[in-house]
C-alpha cells in the first residue's frame, strides 16, 4: 500500500484537515489542502498523485482559476509519485492562468518529480524553496480548507449538478472564497449533489454562492415560502436536517417544490458570525437518507470555516440586530452623558475632563465605561427612570 | 507599545488595532458611538485611514472603544491615549 504522509488517523485532525468520510481504509490516499492568503491560493498536495487524484486536483484548480485569485501555488512537498499525465495537466492549468495574466507556481517537488517537470519543459514554474507565503493580516478574508479523498475514484455517477454559468462572477474575495467552499463541500460531502451559502443581508436571506441554478432555485423557493431547512437554520441558528422529503411535514409549502425538482434530502448548517446567526450552509441530495453522521459533522466543519471567513470579513450582525444594537448604543450614550454631568458638577471640571475621569477609571479597573457611568449616575440618582435597573456590562453580544 | 503617544508616522495605527481586535469598521464605529463619540461613520473611516486627524478627545474615545474590545478578548489596554494618564 502506498500512502502519503498527509492524513492523520480519524479523530486526530489538525486544524484545516477534514476526516476521511468513508468507513473503510482506502487502498491509496492523497490529500488536498488549500490556504487562501489575500489574492493568492496555495494548494498543497500530499500522497500519490495518480490519475484519479489528478482529476480531483484539477477539479479544485478549475474552481480556483474561476474564482479569480491572482496567483496560485501548487505545493508538491508531500507528493511521492506523479501520474504520467501529471506534467501535461499542470502545463494546461499554467497555460489557462497565463492567458489571464495570472501565474501558477510549483513549490517543493521531490527530486524525481522536479526532474520530470524540467524534462517536460515546466522547470520555469518551480519556485525557490525559500519562497514564503505572505503572512495574513488579521481581518483579511482567509480560508484553510482541506479535503481527503480516496484514490479509488469512487465518485457518485449521478451528479446532476455541474458548475453553471448562471452563477454571477465577481472579483470580491469573500464571495470567491465562499464559492470555493461550496465547491469543496459538494465534492467532499458524500451524497451532496448541490451546495449553497445563504446570508441574511438587509433583513432578507439571499444566496451568495451556489453550485448551480437548480440550487439557486431551491434556495429562492425557501425564501419565497418563508420556510424550509435553510430558512430555519439561518433564523434559529441550529442545524436542520430533512432526511427524506417523502416523510417531511415541517415545511408544507416548500417540500413539494423541492421534490418536484428531484431533491430528496437537505442538510442546512447555521453560519455564525460574531456570535449571531447570519445564514446557512445548505447541502442538497437527490437521494433520500443521503447524509449520515459523518456528513453532518463534515458539513458543520465547512459551516465553521465559512463562519470564520464571514467573521474575518466583518459580515457581522443582521440589520435587525444592528437596529437593536443602535438602540442600546443610544441608551449607553445617555447614561454616559448623565455621568459626565454628575462629575462636572461635583468636580467643577469640563465635559471632556469629566469623560477622561470616567475613562481612566474604566481603564484602571477593567469595568466598562458604560457600567461605571451607570454606577456613577445610580449612586447619585437612585431609581432614576431613564436608567432602569442596574445591570452588568452584558449588553454586547 | 511602551509609549503613551500616538505614532503619527504610522497612519494605519488605529486600523491595525481594529484588525487585531477582530472588529469590522462598522462595529468599531458603533462601539465608539456607544461610548459617546460624535463623529460619523464616514469620519471614523477617515481617522482609521489617517486621512483625518481626530481631536484628542475623539482619539481617546476610539482608543477606549478598541481597548474595551481588547479587555473582552482577555487583553489589557494596548491602544495608547492622548490625554495624560490621569489623576490619582
Short mmCIF file of C-alpha atoms in Angstrom, two decimals:
data_model
loop_
_atom_site.label_atom_id
_atom_site.label_comp_id
_atom_site.label_asym_id
_atom_site.label_seq_id
_atom_site.Cartn_x
_atom_site.Cartn_y
_atom_site.Cartn_z
CA UNK A 1 0.00 0.00 0.00
CA UNK A 2 1.32 3.37 -0.95
CA UNK A 3 0.33 6.01 1.44
CA UNK A 4 1.17 9.68 1.57
CA UNK A 5 2.43 11.31 4.69
CA UNK A 6 -0.65 13.52 4.90
CA UNK A 7 -3.83 12.31 6.50
CA UNK A 8 -3.66 11.58 10.21
CA UNK A 9 -5.90 8.92 11.70
CA UNK A 10 -9.53 9.94 12.21
CA UNK A 11 -10.09 11.76 15.44
CA UNK A 12 -6.74 13.48 15.37
CA UNK A 13 -7.05 16.04 12.65
CA UNK A 14 -5.01 19.17 12.68
CA UNK A 15 -6.84 22.42 12.04
CA UNK A 16 -7.91 22.66 8.44
CA UNK A 17 -7.92 18.97 7.65
CA UNK A 18 -11.09 17.07 7.20
CA UNK A 19 -11.50 13.44 8.08
CA UNK A 20 -11.82 10.68 5.54
CA UNK A 21 -15.53 10.16 5.34
CA UNK A 22 -15.60 6.56 4.14
CA UNK A 23 -15.58 3.93 6.82
CA UNK A 24 -13.13 1.59 5.15
CA UNK A 25 -9.44 2.21 4.98
CA UNK A 26 -8.77 3.26 1.38
CA UNK A 27 -6.10 1.46 -0.52
CA UNK A 28 -4.33 4.63 -1.58
CA UNK A 29 -4.78 8.14 -0.38
CA UNK A 30 -3.89 11.63 -1.19
CA UNK A 31 -4.96 14.85 0.37
CA UNK A 32 -5.55 18.32 -0.94
CA UNK A 33 -5.47 21.34 1.28
CA UNK A 34 -5.85 24.93 0.40
CA UNK A 35 -4.79 28.12 2.06
CA UNK A 36 -6.02 31.44 0.79
CA UNK A 37 -3.82 34.41 1.54
CA UNK A 38 -5.03 37.69 0.14
CA UNK A 39 -5.46 37.05 -3.56
CA UNK A 40 -3.17 34.06 -3.63
CA UNK A 41 -4.31 30.45 -3.38
CA UNK A 42 -1.87 27.84 -2.14
CA UNK A 43 -2.91 24.28 -2.92
CA UNK A 44 -0.90 21.64 -1.11
CA UNK A 45 -0.92 18.06 -2.27
CA UNK A 46 0.20 15.06 -0.33
CA UNK A 47 0.36 11.36 -1.21
CA UNK A 48 0.21 9.64 -4.56
CA UNK A 49 -0.82 11.96 -7.37
CA UNK A 50 -2.14 9.30 -9.72
CA UNK A 51 -4.88 9.60 -12.35
CA UNK A 52 -7.97 9.72 -10.10
CA UNK A 53 -6.13 12.07 -7.77
CA UNK A 54 -5.27 14.32 -10.71
CA UNK A 55 -8.96 14.51 -11.60
CA UNK A 56 -9.74 15.70 -8.07
CA UNK A 57 -6.82 18.11 -8.06
CA UNK A 58 -7.78 19.69 -11.35
CA UNK A 59 -11.41 19.94 -10.42
CA UNK A 60 -10.22 22.03 -7.48
CA UNK A 61 -7.75 24.00 -9.62
CA UNK A 62 -10.54 24.78 -12.09
CA UNK A 63 -12.57 26.24 -9.28
CA UNK A 64 -9.62 28.23 -8.04
CA UNK A 65 -8.92 29.55 -11.53
CA UNK A 66 -12.60 30.53 -11.94
CA UNK A 67 -12.58 32.20 -8.55
CA UNK A 68 -10.24 34.97 -9.54
CA UNK A 69 -7.21 34.51 -7.31
CA UNK A 70 -4.33 36.40 -8.84
CA UNK A 71 -1.85 33.61 -8.41
CA UNK A 72 -1.75 30.01 -7.39
CA UNK A 73 0.96 27.97 -5.76
CA UNK A 74 0.92 24.20 -6.13
CA UNK A 75 2.87 22.79 -3.22
CA UNK A 76 4.06 19.28 -4.01
CA UNK A 77 6.16 18.74 -0.89
CA UNK A 78 4.16 15.68 0.16
CA UNK A 79 3.78 14.09 -3.26
CA UNK A 80 5.61 10.82 -3.60
CA UNK A 81 4.52 9.84 -7.09
CA UNK A 82 3.09 11.56 -10.12
CA UNK A 83 0.95 10.04 -12.89
CA UNK A 84 2.38 10.10 -16.41
CA UNK A 85 -0.25 12.63 -17.43
CA UNK A 86 0.62 14.87 -14.49
CA UNK A 87 3.00 17.27 -16.26
CA UNK A 88 0.57 17.78 -19.14
CA UNK A 89 -2.24 18.54 -16.71
CA UNK A 90 -0.07 21.03 -14.82
CA UNK A 91 1.02 22.66 -18.09
CA UNK A 92 -2.62 23.04 -19.07
CA UNK A 93 -3.54 24.77 -15.80
CA UNK A 94 -0.49 27.04 -16.07
CA UNK A 95 -1.44 27.95 -19.62
CA UNK A 96 -5.00 28.83 -18.63
CA UNK A 97 -3.75 31.09 -15.85
CA UNK A 98 -1.07 32.70 -18.01
CA UNK A 99 -3.78 33.58 -20.55
CA UNK A 100 -5.40 35.69 -17.83
CA UNK A 101 -2.17 37.34 -16.72
CA UNK A 102 -2.05 35.14 -13.67
CA UNK A 103 0.57 32.72 -12.59
CA UNK A 104 0.88 29.13 -11.44
CA UNK A 105 3.96 28.25 -9.41
CA UNK A 106 5.12 24.87 -8.21
CA UNK A 107 6.81 24.57 -4.86
CA UNK A 108 8.84 21.84 -3.22
CA UNK A 109 8.67 18.93 -5.65
CA UNK A 110 10.75 15.87 -4.82
CA UNK A 111 13.98 15.47 -6.76
CA UNK A 112 12.46 12.83 -9.06
CA UNK A 113 9.34 14.85 -9.77
CA UNK A 114 11.36 18.00 -10.34
CA UNK A 115 13.42 16.16 -12.95
CA UNK A 116 10.28 15.04 -14.74
CA UNK A 117 8.81 18.54 -14.69
CA UNK A 118 12.04 20.01 -16.03
CA UNK A 119 12.20 17.33 -18.73
CA UNK A 120 8.68 18.32 -19.77
CA UNK A 121 9.62 21.97 -20.03
CA UNK A 122 7.93 23.05 -16.79
CA UNK A 123 11.10 23.92 -14.87
CA UNK A 124 10.30 27.63 -15.09
CA UNK A 125 7.21 27.12 -12.91
CA UNK A 126 9.21 25.81 -9.97
CA UNK A 127 9.85 28.47 -7.35
CA UNK A 128 12.58 28.51 -4.79
CA UNK A 129 12.24 26.50 -1.59
CA UNK A 130 12.71 29.73 0.30
CA UNK A 131 9.53 31.13 -1.22
CA UNK A 132 7.45 32.37 1.65
CA UNK A 133 3.76 32.90 1.93
CA UNK A 134 2.70 36.44 2.51
CA UNK A 135 1.51 36.46 6.10
CA UNK A 136 -2.17 37.00 6.51
CA UNK A 137 -3.12 40.17 8.29
CA UNK A 138 -5.83 39.89 10.90
CA UNK A 139 -9.20 40.80 9.50
CA UNK A 140 -8.46 39.68 5.97
CA UNK A 141 -10.62 37.02 4.44
CA UNK A 142 -8.94 33.69 4.61
CA UNK A 143 -9.74 30.06 4.47
CA UNK A 144 -7.82 26.97 5.29
CA UNK A 145 -9.75 24.12 3.85
CA UNK A 146 -8.67 20.60 3.17
CA UNK A 147 -10.13 17.50 1.84
CA UNK A 148 -9.02 13.95 1.86
CA UNK A 149 -10.08 11.71 -0.96
CA UNK A 150 -9.53 8.06 -1.56
CA UNK A 151 -7.82 7.26 -4.81
CA UNK A 152 -10.25 4.59 -5.86
CA UNK A 153 -12.04 7.22 -7.92
CA UNK A 154 -15.36 6.35 -6.35
CA UNK A 155 -17.37 9.46 -7.04
CA UNK A 156 -21.12 9.26 -7.36
CA UNK A 157 -22.00 8.89 -11.03
CA UNK A 158 -25.31 10.69 -10.86
CA UNK A 159 -24.14 14.21 -10.21
CA UNK A 160 -26.62 16.36 -12.00
CA UNK A 161 -25.03 19.42 -10.53
CA UNK A 162 -22.25 20.96 -12.51
CA UNK A 163 -20.91 24.41 -12.21
CA UNK A 164 -23.07 26.59 -14.36
CA UNK A 165 -22.62 29.96 -15.98
CA UNK A 166 -25.65 31.21 -14.09
CA UNK A 167 -23.57 31.97 -11.02
CA UNK A 168 -22.53 35.58 -11.20
CA UNK A 169 -18.79 36.02 -11.20
CA UNK A 170 -17.10 38.89 -9.47
CA UNK A 171 -13.72 39.51 -8.02
CA UNK A 172 -14.80 40.01 -4.46
CA UNK A 173 -12.54 37.76 -2.48
CA UNK A 174 -15.10 36.80 0.13
CA UNK A 175 -17.66 35.72 -2.41
CA UNK A 176 -14.94 33.90 -4.35
CA UNK A 177 -13.89 32.10 -1.23
CA UNK A 178 -17.48 31.18 -0.45
CA UNK A 179 -17.88 29.75 -3.94
CA UNK A 180 -14.77 27.71 -3.38
CA UNK A 181 -16.15 26.38 -0.10
CA UNK A 182 -19.34 25.44 -1.89
CA UNK A 183 -17.37 23.50 -4.49
CA UNK A 184 -15.26 21.79 -1.86
CA UNK A 185 -18.31 20.85 0.18
CA UNK A 186 -20.00 19.45 -2.90
CA UNK A 187 -17.07 17.23 -3.82
CA UNK A 188 -16.25 16.23 -0.24
CA UNK A 189 -19.56 15.51 1.46
CA UNK A 190 -20.73 12.09 0.32
CA UNK A 191 -24.21 12.31 -1.16
CA UNK A 192 -24.01 16.04 -1.84
CA UNK A 193 -25.48 16.90 -5.24
CA UNK A 194 -25.61 20.63 -4.70
CA UNK A 195 -24.46 23.17 -2.13
CA UNK A 196 -25.23 26.79 -1.38
CA UNK A 197 -24.47 29.52 1.13
CA UNK A 198 -27.33 31.79 2.24
CA UNK A 199 -26.74 35.02 4.10
CA UNK A 200 -29.11 37.48 5.67
CA UNK A 201 -28.50 40.83 4.05
CA UNK A 202 -30.71 43.85 4.62
CA UNK A 203 -33.07 41.75 6.68
CA UNK A 204 -33.61 39.19 3.93
CA UNK A 205 -31.98 35.92 3.07
CA UNK A 206 -30.05 35.78 -0.17
CA UNK A 207 -27.91 33.13 -1.80
CA UNK A 208 -24.35 34.35 -2.14
CA UNK A 209 -22.79 31.17 -3.52
CA UNK A 210 -24.36 28.11 -5.11
CA UNK A 211 -23.15 25.18 -7.11
CA UNK A 212 -25.75 25.59 -9.87
CA UNK A 213 -29.02 27.11 -10.99
CA UNK A 214 -31.18 24.34 -9.51
CA UNK A 215 -29.72 25.03 -6.11
CA UNK A 216 -30.27 28.77 -6.53
CA UNK A 217 -33.91 27.97 -7.34
CA UNK A 218 -34.15 25.69 -4.30
CA UNK A 219 -32.97 28.47 -2.03
CA UNK A 220 -35.25 31.04 -3.68
CA UNK A 221 -38.27 28.77 -3.15
CA UNK A 222 -37.49 28.68 0.56
CA UNK A 223 -37.09 32.46 0.83
CA UNK A 224 -40.37 32.98 -1.05
CA UNK A 225 -42.24 30.48 1.12
CA UNK A 226 -40.58 31.78 4.28
CA UNK A 227 -39.92 28.20 5.32
CA UNK A 228 -37.51 25.35 4.78
CA UNK A 229 -34.39 23.99 6.43
CA UNK A 230 -32.26 26.84 5.11
CA UNK A 231 -34.61 29.49 6.50
CA UNK A 232 -34.90 27.71 9.85
CA UNK A 233 -31.15 27.15 10.21
CA UNK A 234 -30.49 30.81 9.35
CA UNK A 235 -33.00 32.17 11.80
CA UNK A 236 -32.78 29.67 14.64
CA UNK A 237 -29.05 29.15 14.48
CA UNK A 238 -29.09 25.37 14.65
CA UNK A 239 -28.85 22.52 12.19
CA UNK A 240 -31.93 21.36 10.27
CA UNK A 241 -31.78 18.00 8.54
CA UNK A 242 -34.53 16.82 6.23
CA UNK A 243 -33.52 13.17 5.94
CA UNK A 244 -36.18 12.21 3.41
CA UNK A 245 -38.55 14.74 1.88
CA UNK A 246 -41.08 11.95 1.31
CA UNK A 247 -41.53 11.80 5.07
CA UNK A 248 -41.15 15.51 5.75
CA UNK A 249 -44.02 17.57 7.15
CA UNK A 250 -42.28 20.58 8.69
CA UNK A 251 -42.35 22.72 5.54
CA UNK A 252 -45.63 22.00 3.70
CA UNK A 253 -45.27 24.77 1.10
CA UNK A 254 -41.62 24.26 0.24
CA UNK A 255 -41.32 20.46 0.37
CA UNK A 256 -43.47 19.63 -2.71
CA UNK A 257 -41.49 22.16 -4.77
CA UNK A 258 -38.20 20.60 -3.74
CA UNK A 259 -39.46 17.13 -4.53
CA UNK A 260 -40.64 18.31 -7.94
CA UNK A 261 -37.04 19.27 -8.69
CA UNK A 262 -35.82 15.85 -7.60
CA UNK A 263 -34.41 16.88 -4.23
CA UNK A 264 -34.80 14.17 -1.60
CA UNK A 265 -32.64 15.24 1.34
CA UNK A 266 -31.40 18.59 2.69
CA UNK A 267 -28.89 19.40 5.37
CA UNK A 268 -28.68 23.03 6.49
CA UNK A 269 -25.99 24.07 8.99
CA UNK A 270 -26.08 27.50 10.63
CA UNK A 271 -23.47 30.14 9.86
CA UNK A 272 -22.48 32.26 12.80
CA UNK A 273 -20.51 35.49 12.78
CA UNK A 274 -19.72 37.46 15.92
CA UNK A 275 -21.97 35.06 17.87
CA UNK A 276 -25.02 35.76 15.73
CA UNK A 277 -26.72 33.50 13.26
CA UNK A 278 -26.30 35.14 9.85
CA UNK A 279 -27.16 32.41 7.36
CA UNK A 280 -26.80 28.76 6.46
CA UNK A 281 -24.69 26.32 4.50
CA UNK A 282 -27.14 24.14 2.59
CA UNK A 283 -26.38 20.73 1.12
CA UNK A 284 -28.90 19.07 -1.17
CA UNK A 285 -29.12 15.46 -2.33
CA UNK A 286 -31.12 13.61 -4.96
CA UNK A 287 -31.13 10.57 -2.69
CA UNK A 288 -33.20 10.20 0.48
CA UNK A 289 -31.24 9.39 3.63
CA UNK A 290 -28.11 10.60 1.85
CA UNK A 291 -26.47 12.20 4.87
CA UNK A 292 -25.11 10.21 7.78
CA UNK A 293 -23.41 11.28 10.99
CA UNK A 294 -20.06 11.75 9.23
CA UNK A 295 -21.63 14.02 6.65
CA UNK A 296 -23.32 16.08 9.31
CA UNK A 297 -20.00 16.52 11.08
CA UNK A 298 -18.28 17.39 7.82
CA UNK A 299 -20.99 19.92 6.96
CA UNK A 300 -20.56 21.50 10.37
CA UNK A 301 -16.82 21.81 9.77
CA UNK A 302 -17.46 23.60 6.50
CA UNK A 303 -20.04 25.81 8.21
CA UNK A 304 -17.42 26.65 10.84
CA UNK A 305 -14.94 27.57 8.10
CA UNK A 306 -17.50 29.78 6.40
CA UNK A 307 -18.39 31.38 9.72
CA UNK A 308 -14.72 32.22 10.27
CA UNK A 309 -14.50 33.75 6.80
CA UNK A 310 -17.59 35.85 7.44
CA UNK A 311 -16.34 36.98 10.83
CA UNK A 312 -12.98 37.90 9.32
CA UNK A 313 -14.68 39.82 6.57
CA UNK A 314 -16.70 41.85 9.01
CA UNK A 315 -20.02 40.33 7.99
CA UNK A 316 -21.44 40.52 11.42
CA UNK A 317 -24.84 41.23 12.73
CA UNK A 318 -28.01 41.36 10.70
CA UNK A 319 -29.82 44.62 10.14
CA UNK A 320 -32.40 43.73 12.75
CA UNK A 321 -29.73 43.01 15.28
CA UNK A 322 -27.93 46.18 14.28
CA UNK A 323 -31.05 48.15 14.98
CA UNK A 324 -31.24 46.66 18.48
CA UNK A 325 -27.58 47.47 19.00
CA UNK A 326 -28.18 51.00 17.86
CA UNK A 327 -30.96 51.44 20.41
CA UNK A 328 -28.67 50.05 23.10
CA UNK A 329 -25.97 52.47 21.95
CA UNK A 330 -28.31 55.39 22.36
CA UNK A 331 -29.12 54.31 25.93
CA UNK A 332 -25.42 53.93 26.63
CA UNK A 333 -24.66 57.43 25.35
CA UNK A 334 -27.42 58.83 27.50
CA UNK A 335 -26.06 57.18 30.65
CA UNK A 336 -22.51 58.33 29.90
CA UNK A 337 -23.65 61.90 29.27
CA UNK A 338 -25.52 61.91 32.57
CA UNK A 339 -22.48 60.59 34.41
CA UNK A 340 -20.36 63.31 32.82
CA UNK A 341 -22.86 65.85 34.11
CA UNK A 342 -22.66 64.45 37.61
CA UNK A 343 -18.87 64.58 37.62
CA UNK A 344 -18.72 68.07 36.06
CA UNK A 345 -20.99 69.38 38.76
CA UNK A 346 -19.18 67.58 41.55
CA UNK A 347 -15.63 68.34 40.42
CA UNK A 348 -16.15 71.66 38.69
CA UNK A 349 -14.47 70.44 35.51
CA UNK A 350 -15.24 70.49 31.79
CA UNK A 351 -17.21 67.92 29.85
CA UNK A 352 -14.15 66.37 28.22
CA UNK A 353 -12.31 66.29 31.55
CA UNK A 354 -15.27 64.51 33.10
CA UNK A 355 -15.11 62.00 30.29
CA UNK A 356 -11.44 61.42 30.98
CA UNK A 357 -12.23 60.77 34.65
CA UNK A 358 -14.73 58.10 33.63
CA UNK A 359 -12.41 56.65 31.03
CA UNK A 360 -9.41 56.44 33.35
CA UNK A 361 -11.47 54.66 35.97
CA UNK A 362 -12.65 52.18 33.37
CA UNK A 363 -9.08 51.70 32.17
CA UNK A 364 -7.74 51.09 35.67
CA UNK A 365 -10.46 48.79 36.92
CA UNK A 366 -11.39 46.94 33.75
CA UNK A 367 -15.03 47.90 34.36
CA UNK A 368 -16.57 49.10 31.12
CA UNK A 369 -17.08 52.83 30.79
CA UNK A 370 -20.81 52.34 30.42
CA UNK A 371 -21.07 50.16 33.53
CA UNK A 372 -19.13 52.73 35.51
CA UNK A 373 -21.30 55.53 34.19
CA UNK A 374 -24.34 53.61 35.40
CA UNK A 375 -22.65 53.27 38.75
CA UNK A 376 -21.97 57.00 38.93
CA UNK A 377 -25.47 58.03 37.94
CA UNK A 378 -27.08 55.32 40.07
CA UNK A 379 -25.15 56.42 43.11
CA UNK A 380 -26.46 59.94 42.90
CA UNK A 381 -29.91 59.37 41.50
CA UNK A 382 -31.16 56.03 42.73
CA UNK A 383 -34.04 54.68 40.70
CA UNK A 384 -33.74 57.31 38.01
CA UNK A 385 -36.45 56.42 35.49
CA UNK A 386 -34.19 56.87 32.48
CA UNK A 387 -31.62 54.45 33.74
CA UNK A 388 -33.69 51.42 34.51
CA UNK A 389 -32.37 48.60 36.64
CA UNK A 390 -28.66 48.45 37.21
CA UNK A 391 -27.00 45.71 35.28
CA UNK A 392 -23.72 44.13 34.47
CA UNK A 393 -21.96 45.04 31.29
CA UNK A 394 -23.51 42.18 29.41
CA UNK A 395 -25.15 44.31 26.77
CA UNK A 396 -22.79 43.30 23.99
CA UNK A 397 -23.48 40.17 22.12
CA UNK B 1 3.77 49.52 22.80
CA UNK B 2 5.59 51.23 25.57
CA UNK B 3 4.90 54.86 24.93
CA UNK B 4 1.74 56.76 25.60
CA UNK B 5 1.83 58.73 22.41
CA UNK B 6 0.32 58.02 19.08
CA UNK B 7 2.71 57.32 16.28
CA UNK B 8 1.74 59.85 13.64
CA UNK B 9 4.26 58.30 11.33
CA UNK B 10 2.10 55.23 11.33
CA UNK B 11 -1.10 56.29 9.62
CA UNK B 12 -2.78 52.90 9.86
CA UNK B 13 -2.33 52.89 13.62
CA UNK B 14 -5.98 52.62 14.61
CA UNK B 15 -6.82 50.39 11.70
CA UNK B 16 -4.13 47.94 12.70
CA UNK B 17 -5.55 47.76 16.22
CA UNK B 18 -9.02 47.42 14.76
CA UNK B 19 -7.94 44.42 12.70
CA UNK B 20 -6.13 42.89 15.65
CA UNK B 21 -9.30 43.32 17.71
CA UNK B 22 -11.30 41.49 15.05
CA UNK B 23 -13.77 44.34 14.63
CA UNK B 24 -15.31 45.45 11.37
CA UNK B 25 -15.22 49.19 10.75
CA UNK B 26 -18.97 49.36 11.29
CA UNK B 27 -18.71 47.53 14.58
CA UNK B 28 -15.93 49.81 15.80
CA UNK B 29 -17.95 52.88 14.89
CA UNK B 30 -20.96 51.51 16.78
CA UNK B 31 -18.82 50.92 19.85
CA UNK B 32 -17.35 54.40 19.54
CA UNK B 33 -20.82 55.87 19.18
CA UNK B 34 -21.97 53.85 22.19
CA UNK B 35 -19.20 55.47 24.25
CA UNK B 36 -20.42 58.92 23.31
CA UNK B 37 -18.39 59.53 20.13
CA UNK B 38 -19.80 62.32 17.98
CA UNK B 39 -18.10 61.72 14.65
CA UNK B 40 -19.88 60.00 11.81
CA UNK B 41 -19.01 56.56 10.49
CA UNK B 42 -17.57 58.30 7.45
CA UNK B 43 -15.29 60.46 9.58
CA UNK B 44 -14.30 57.36 11.51
CA UNK B 45 -13.14 55.74 8.26
CA UNK B 46 -11.04 58.82 7.60
CA UNK B 47 -9.50 58.55 11.09
CA UNK B 48 -8.72 54.89 10.53
CA UNK B 49 -7.01 55.59 7.23
CA UNK B 50 -5.17 58.59 8.62
CA UNK B 51 -6.90 60.92 6.18
CA UNK B 52 -8.31 62.98 9.05
CA UNK B 53 -6.80 63.64 12.44
CA UNK B 54 -9.28 63.11 15.27
CA UNK B 55 -9.43 65.63 18.09
CA UNK B 56 -7.59 64.43 21.20
CA UNK B 57 -10.95 63.68 22.81
CA UNK B 58 -12.18 61.71 19.79
CA UNK B 59 -8.88 59.91 19.71
CA UNK B 60 -9.38 58.76 23.28
CA UNK B 61 -12.95 57.62 22.67
CA UNK B 62 -11.81 55.50 19.71
CA UNK B 63 -8.87 54.19 21.73
CA UNK B 64 -11.18 53.27 24.58
CA UNK B 65 -13.66 51.52 22.26
CA UNK B 66 -10.75 49.43 20.98
CA UNK B 67 -9.34 48.84 24.45
CA UNK B 68 -12.68 47.67 25.83
CA UNK B 69 -12.73 45.16 22.98
CA UNK B 70 -9.21 44.00 23.90
CA UNK B 71 -10.37 43.59 27.51
CA UNK B 72 -13.23 41.41 26.26
CA UNK B 73 -10.63 39.32 24.47
CA UNK B 74 -8.63 38.93 27.66
CA UNK B 75 -6.07 41.63 26.94
CA UNK B 76 -5.13 44.86 28.60
CA UNK B 77 -5.31 48.36 27.13
CA UNK B 78 -2.82 48.25 24.27
CA UNK B 79 -4.09 51.35 22.47
CA UNK B 80 -2.48 54.49 23.85
CA UNK B 81 -4.50 57.54 24.87
CA UNK B 82 -3.86 61.18 24.14
CA UNK B 83 -4.85 62.67 27.43
CA UNK B 84 -2.45 62.10 30.24
CA UNK B 85 -2.98 59.08 32.27
CA UNK B 86 -4.78 60.60 34.84
CA UNK B 87 -5.10 61.90 38.18
CA UNK B 88 -4.52 59.67 41.10
#
